[in-house]
Short mmCIF file of N, CA and C in Angstrom, two decimals:
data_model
loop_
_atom_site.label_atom_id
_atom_site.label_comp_id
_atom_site.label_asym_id
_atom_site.label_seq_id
_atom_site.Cartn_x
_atom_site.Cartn_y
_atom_site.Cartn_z
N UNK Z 4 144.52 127.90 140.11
CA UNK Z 4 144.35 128.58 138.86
C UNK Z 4 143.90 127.61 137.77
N UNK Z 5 144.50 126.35 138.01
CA UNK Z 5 144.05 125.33 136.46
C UNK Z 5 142.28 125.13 137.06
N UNK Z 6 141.57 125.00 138.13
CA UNK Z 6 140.55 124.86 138.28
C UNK Z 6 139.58 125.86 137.53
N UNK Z 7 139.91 126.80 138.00
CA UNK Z 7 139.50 128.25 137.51
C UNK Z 7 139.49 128.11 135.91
N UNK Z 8 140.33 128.39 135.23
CA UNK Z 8 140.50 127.55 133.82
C UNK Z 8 139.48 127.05 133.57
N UNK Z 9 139.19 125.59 133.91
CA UNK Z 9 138.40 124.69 133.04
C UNK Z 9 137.44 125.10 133.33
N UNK Z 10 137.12 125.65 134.93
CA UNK Z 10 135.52 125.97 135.16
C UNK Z 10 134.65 126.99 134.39
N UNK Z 11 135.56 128.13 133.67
CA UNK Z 11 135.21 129.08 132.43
C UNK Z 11 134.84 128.21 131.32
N UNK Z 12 135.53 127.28 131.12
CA UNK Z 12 135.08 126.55 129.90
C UNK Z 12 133.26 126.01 130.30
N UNK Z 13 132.87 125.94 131.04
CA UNK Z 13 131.70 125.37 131.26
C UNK Z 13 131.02 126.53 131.75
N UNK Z 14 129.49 126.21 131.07
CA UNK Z 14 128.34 126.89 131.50
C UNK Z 14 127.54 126.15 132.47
N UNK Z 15 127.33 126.84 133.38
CA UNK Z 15 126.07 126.39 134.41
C UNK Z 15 125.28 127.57 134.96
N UNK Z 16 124.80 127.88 133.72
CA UNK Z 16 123.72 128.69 133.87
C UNK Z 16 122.35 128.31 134.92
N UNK Z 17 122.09 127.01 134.99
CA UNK Z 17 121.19 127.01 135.68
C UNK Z 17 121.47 126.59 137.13
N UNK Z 18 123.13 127.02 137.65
CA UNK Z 18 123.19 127.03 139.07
C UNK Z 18 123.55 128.42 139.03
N UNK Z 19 123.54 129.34 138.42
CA UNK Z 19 123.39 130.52 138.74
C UNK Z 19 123.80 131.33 140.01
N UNK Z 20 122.04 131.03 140.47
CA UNK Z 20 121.39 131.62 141.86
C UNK Z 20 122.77 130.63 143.36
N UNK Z 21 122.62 129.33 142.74
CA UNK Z 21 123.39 128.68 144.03
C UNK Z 21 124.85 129.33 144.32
N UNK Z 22 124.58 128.69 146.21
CA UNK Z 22 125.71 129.72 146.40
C UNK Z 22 127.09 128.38 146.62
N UNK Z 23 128.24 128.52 146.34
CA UNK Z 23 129.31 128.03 146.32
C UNK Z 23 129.46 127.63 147.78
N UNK Z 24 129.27 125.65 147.92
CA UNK Z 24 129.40 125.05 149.21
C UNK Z 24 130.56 124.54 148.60
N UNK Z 25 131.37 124.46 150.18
CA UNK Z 25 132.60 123.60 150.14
C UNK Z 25 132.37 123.18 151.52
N UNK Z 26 133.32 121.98 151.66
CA UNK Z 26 133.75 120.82 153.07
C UNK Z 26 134.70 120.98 153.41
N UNK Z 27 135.15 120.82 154.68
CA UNK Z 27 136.49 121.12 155.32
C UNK Z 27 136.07 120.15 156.48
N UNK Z 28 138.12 119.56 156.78
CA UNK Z 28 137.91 118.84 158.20
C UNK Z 28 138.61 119.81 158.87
N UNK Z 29 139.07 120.51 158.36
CA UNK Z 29 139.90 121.77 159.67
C UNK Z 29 139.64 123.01 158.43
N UNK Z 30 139.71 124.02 159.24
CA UNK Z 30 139.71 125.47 159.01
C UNK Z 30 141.41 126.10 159.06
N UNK Z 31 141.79 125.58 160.09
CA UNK Z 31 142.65 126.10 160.69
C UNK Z 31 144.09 126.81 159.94
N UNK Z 32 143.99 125.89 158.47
CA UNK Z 32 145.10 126.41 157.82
C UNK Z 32 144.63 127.26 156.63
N UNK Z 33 143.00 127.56 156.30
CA UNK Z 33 142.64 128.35 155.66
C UNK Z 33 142.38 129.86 156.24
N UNK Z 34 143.09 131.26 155.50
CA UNK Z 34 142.76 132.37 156.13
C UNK Z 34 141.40 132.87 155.20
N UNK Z 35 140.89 134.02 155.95
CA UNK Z 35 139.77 134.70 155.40
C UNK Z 35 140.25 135.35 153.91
N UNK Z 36 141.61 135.54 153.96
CA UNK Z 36 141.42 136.26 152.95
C UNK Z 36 141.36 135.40 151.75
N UNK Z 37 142.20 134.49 151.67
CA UNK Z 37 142.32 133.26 151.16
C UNK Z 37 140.75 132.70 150.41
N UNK Z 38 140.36 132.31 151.71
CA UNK Z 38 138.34 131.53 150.91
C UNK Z 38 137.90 132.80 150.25
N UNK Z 39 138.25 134.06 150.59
CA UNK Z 39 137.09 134.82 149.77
C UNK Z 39 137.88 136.05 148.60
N UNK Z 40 139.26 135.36 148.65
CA UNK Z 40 139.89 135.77 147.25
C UNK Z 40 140.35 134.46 146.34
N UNK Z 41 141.21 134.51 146.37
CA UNK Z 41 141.46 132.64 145.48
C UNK Z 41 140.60 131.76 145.16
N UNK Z 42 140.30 131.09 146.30
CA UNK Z 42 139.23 129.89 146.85
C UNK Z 42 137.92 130.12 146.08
N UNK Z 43 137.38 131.29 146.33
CA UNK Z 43 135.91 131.76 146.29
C UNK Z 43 136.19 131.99 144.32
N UNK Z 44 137.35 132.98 144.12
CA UNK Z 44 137.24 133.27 142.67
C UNK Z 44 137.36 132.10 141.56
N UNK Z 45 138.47 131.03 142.18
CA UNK Z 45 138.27 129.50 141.50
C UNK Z 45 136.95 129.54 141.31
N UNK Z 46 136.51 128.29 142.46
CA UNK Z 46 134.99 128.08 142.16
C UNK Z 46 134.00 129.10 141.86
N UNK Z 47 133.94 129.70 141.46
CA UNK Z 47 132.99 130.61 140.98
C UNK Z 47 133.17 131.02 139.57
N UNK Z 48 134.25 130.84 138.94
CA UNK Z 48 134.77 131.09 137.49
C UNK Z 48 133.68 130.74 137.07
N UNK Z 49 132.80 129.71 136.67
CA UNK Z 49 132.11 129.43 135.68
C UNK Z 49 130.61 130.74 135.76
N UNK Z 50 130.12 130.50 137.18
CA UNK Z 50 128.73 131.39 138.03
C UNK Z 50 129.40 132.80 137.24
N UNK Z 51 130.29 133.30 137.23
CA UNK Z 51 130.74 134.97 136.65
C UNK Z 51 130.66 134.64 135.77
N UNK Z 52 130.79 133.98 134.90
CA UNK Z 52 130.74 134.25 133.05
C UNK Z 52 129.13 134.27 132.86
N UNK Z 53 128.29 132.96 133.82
CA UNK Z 53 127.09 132.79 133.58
C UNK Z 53 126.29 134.52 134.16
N UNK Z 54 126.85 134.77 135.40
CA UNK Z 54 126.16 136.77 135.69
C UNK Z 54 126.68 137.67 134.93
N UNK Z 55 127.65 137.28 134.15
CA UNK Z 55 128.65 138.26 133.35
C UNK Z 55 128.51 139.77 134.12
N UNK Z 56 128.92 139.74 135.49
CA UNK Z 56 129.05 140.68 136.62
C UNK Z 56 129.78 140.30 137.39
N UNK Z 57 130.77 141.56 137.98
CA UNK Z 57 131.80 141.11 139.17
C UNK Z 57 131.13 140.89 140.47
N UNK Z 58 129.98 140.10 140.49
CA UNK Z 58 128.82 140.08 141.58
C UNK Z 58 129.77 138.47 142.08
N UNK Z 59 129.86 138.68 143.65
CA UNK Z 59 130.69 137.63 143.75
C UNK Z 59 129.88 136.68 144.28
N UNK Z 60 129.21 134.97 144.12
CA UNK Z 60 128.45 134.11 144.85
C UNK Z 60 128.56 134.32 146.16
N UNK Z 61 127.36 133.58 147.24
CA UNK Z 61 127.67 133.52 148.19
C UNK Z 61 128.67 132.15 148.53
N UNK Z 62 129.40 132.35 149.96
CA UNK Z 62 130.45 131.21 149.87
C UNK Z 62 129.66 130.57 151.52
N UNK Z 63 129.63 128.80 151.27
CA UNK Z 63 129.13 128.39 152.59
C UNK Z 63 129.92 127.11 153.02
N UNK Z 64 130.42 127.11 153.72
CA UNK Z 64 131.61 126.46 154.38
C UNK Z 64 131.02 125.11 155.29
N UNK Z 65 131.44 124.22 155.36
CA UNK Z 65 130.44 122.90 156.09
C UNK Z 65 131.77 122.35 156.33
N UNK Z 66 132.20 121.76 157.99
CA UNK Z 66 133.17 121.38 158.24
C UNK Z 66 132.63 120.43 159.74
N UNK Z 67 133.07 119.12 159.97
CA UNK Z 67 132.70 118.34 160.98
C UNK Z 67 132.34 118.78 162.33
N UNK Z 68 131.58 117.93 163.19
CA UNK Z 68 131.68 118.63 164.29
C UNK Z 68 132.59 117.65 165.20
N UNK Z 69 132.73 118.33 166.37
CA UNK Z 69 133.95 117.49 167.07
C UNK Z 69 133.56 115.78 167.09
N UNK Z 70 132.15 115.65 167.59
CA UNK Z 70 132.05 114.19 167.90
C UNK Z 70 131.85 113.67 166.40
N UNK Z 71 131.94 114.42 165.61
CA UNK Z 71 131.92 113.84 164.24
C UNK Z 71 133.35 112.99 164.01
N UNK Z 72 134.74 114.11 164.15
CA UNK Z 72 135.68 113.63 163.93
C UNK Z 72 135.86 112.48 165.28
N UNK Z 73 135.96 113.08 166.40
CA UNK Z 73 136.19 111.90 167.08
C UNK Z 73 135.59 110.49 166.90
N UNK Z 74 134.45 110.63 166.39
CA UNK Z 74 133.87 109.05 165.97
C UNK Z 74 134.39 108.53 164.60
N UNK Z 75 135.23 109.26 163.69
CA UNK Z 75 135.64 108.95 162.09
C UNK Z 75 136.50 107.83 162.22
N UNK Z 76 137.00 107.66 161.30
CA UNK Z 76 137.75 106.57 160.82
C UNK Z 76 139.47 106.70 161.73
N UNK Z 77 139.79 107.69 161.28
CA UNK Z 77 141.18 107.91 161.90
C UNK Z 77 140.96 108.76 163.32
N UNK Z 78 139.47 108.91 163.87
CA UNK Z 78 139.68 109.85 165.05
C UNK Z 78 140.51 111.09 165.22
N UNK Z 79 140.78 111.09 166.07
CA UNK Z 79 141.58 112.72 166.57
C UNK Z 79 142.53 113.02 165.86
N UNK Z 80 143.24 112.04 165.23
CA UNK Z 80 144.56 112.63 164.45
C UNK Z 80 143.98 112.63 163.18
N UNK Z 81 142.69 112.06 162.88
CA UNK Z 81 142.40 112.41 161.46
C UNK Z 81 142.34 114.23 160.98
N UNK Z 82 142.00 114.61 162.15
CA UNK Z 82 141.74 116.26 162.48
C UNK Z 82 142.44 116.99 162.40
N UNK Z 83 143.97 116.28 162.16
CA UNK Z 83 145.28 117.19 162.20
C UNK Z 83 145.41 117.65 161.53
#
């Protein structure tokens, strides 16, 4: 909620059109409903004041691939 907050305070009118990317090393403890109620309405606070419409961004999710984590810094338990 405090994200949400400050992100109203700011205009970014000219990301508009872009759609709301986030990173993840696991999924596993995020639910659907979660990224595309909370999650999605945070980051997007500022994009709704700029459409001044309950038009919701698109949301695009980017998260490692296995030999990604297995080659990282902490390996397999970094994944936990």
């Amino acid at each position: 909620m405090r994200l949400r907050s400050v992100l109203r305070k700011i205009e970014l009118e000219r990301f508009k059109q872009a759609p709301i990317v986030a990173q993840y090393s696991s999924l596993g403890s995020l639910s659907l409903k979660y990224l595309k109620g909370e999650f999605l309405e945070s980051l997007s606070a500022s994009k709704r004041v700029c459409l001044k419409s309950a038009t919701k961004p698109k949301l695009e999710l980017i998260w490692p691939t296995m030999e990604q984590v297995r080659t990282s810094l902490e390996g397999w338990q970094g994944g936990n």
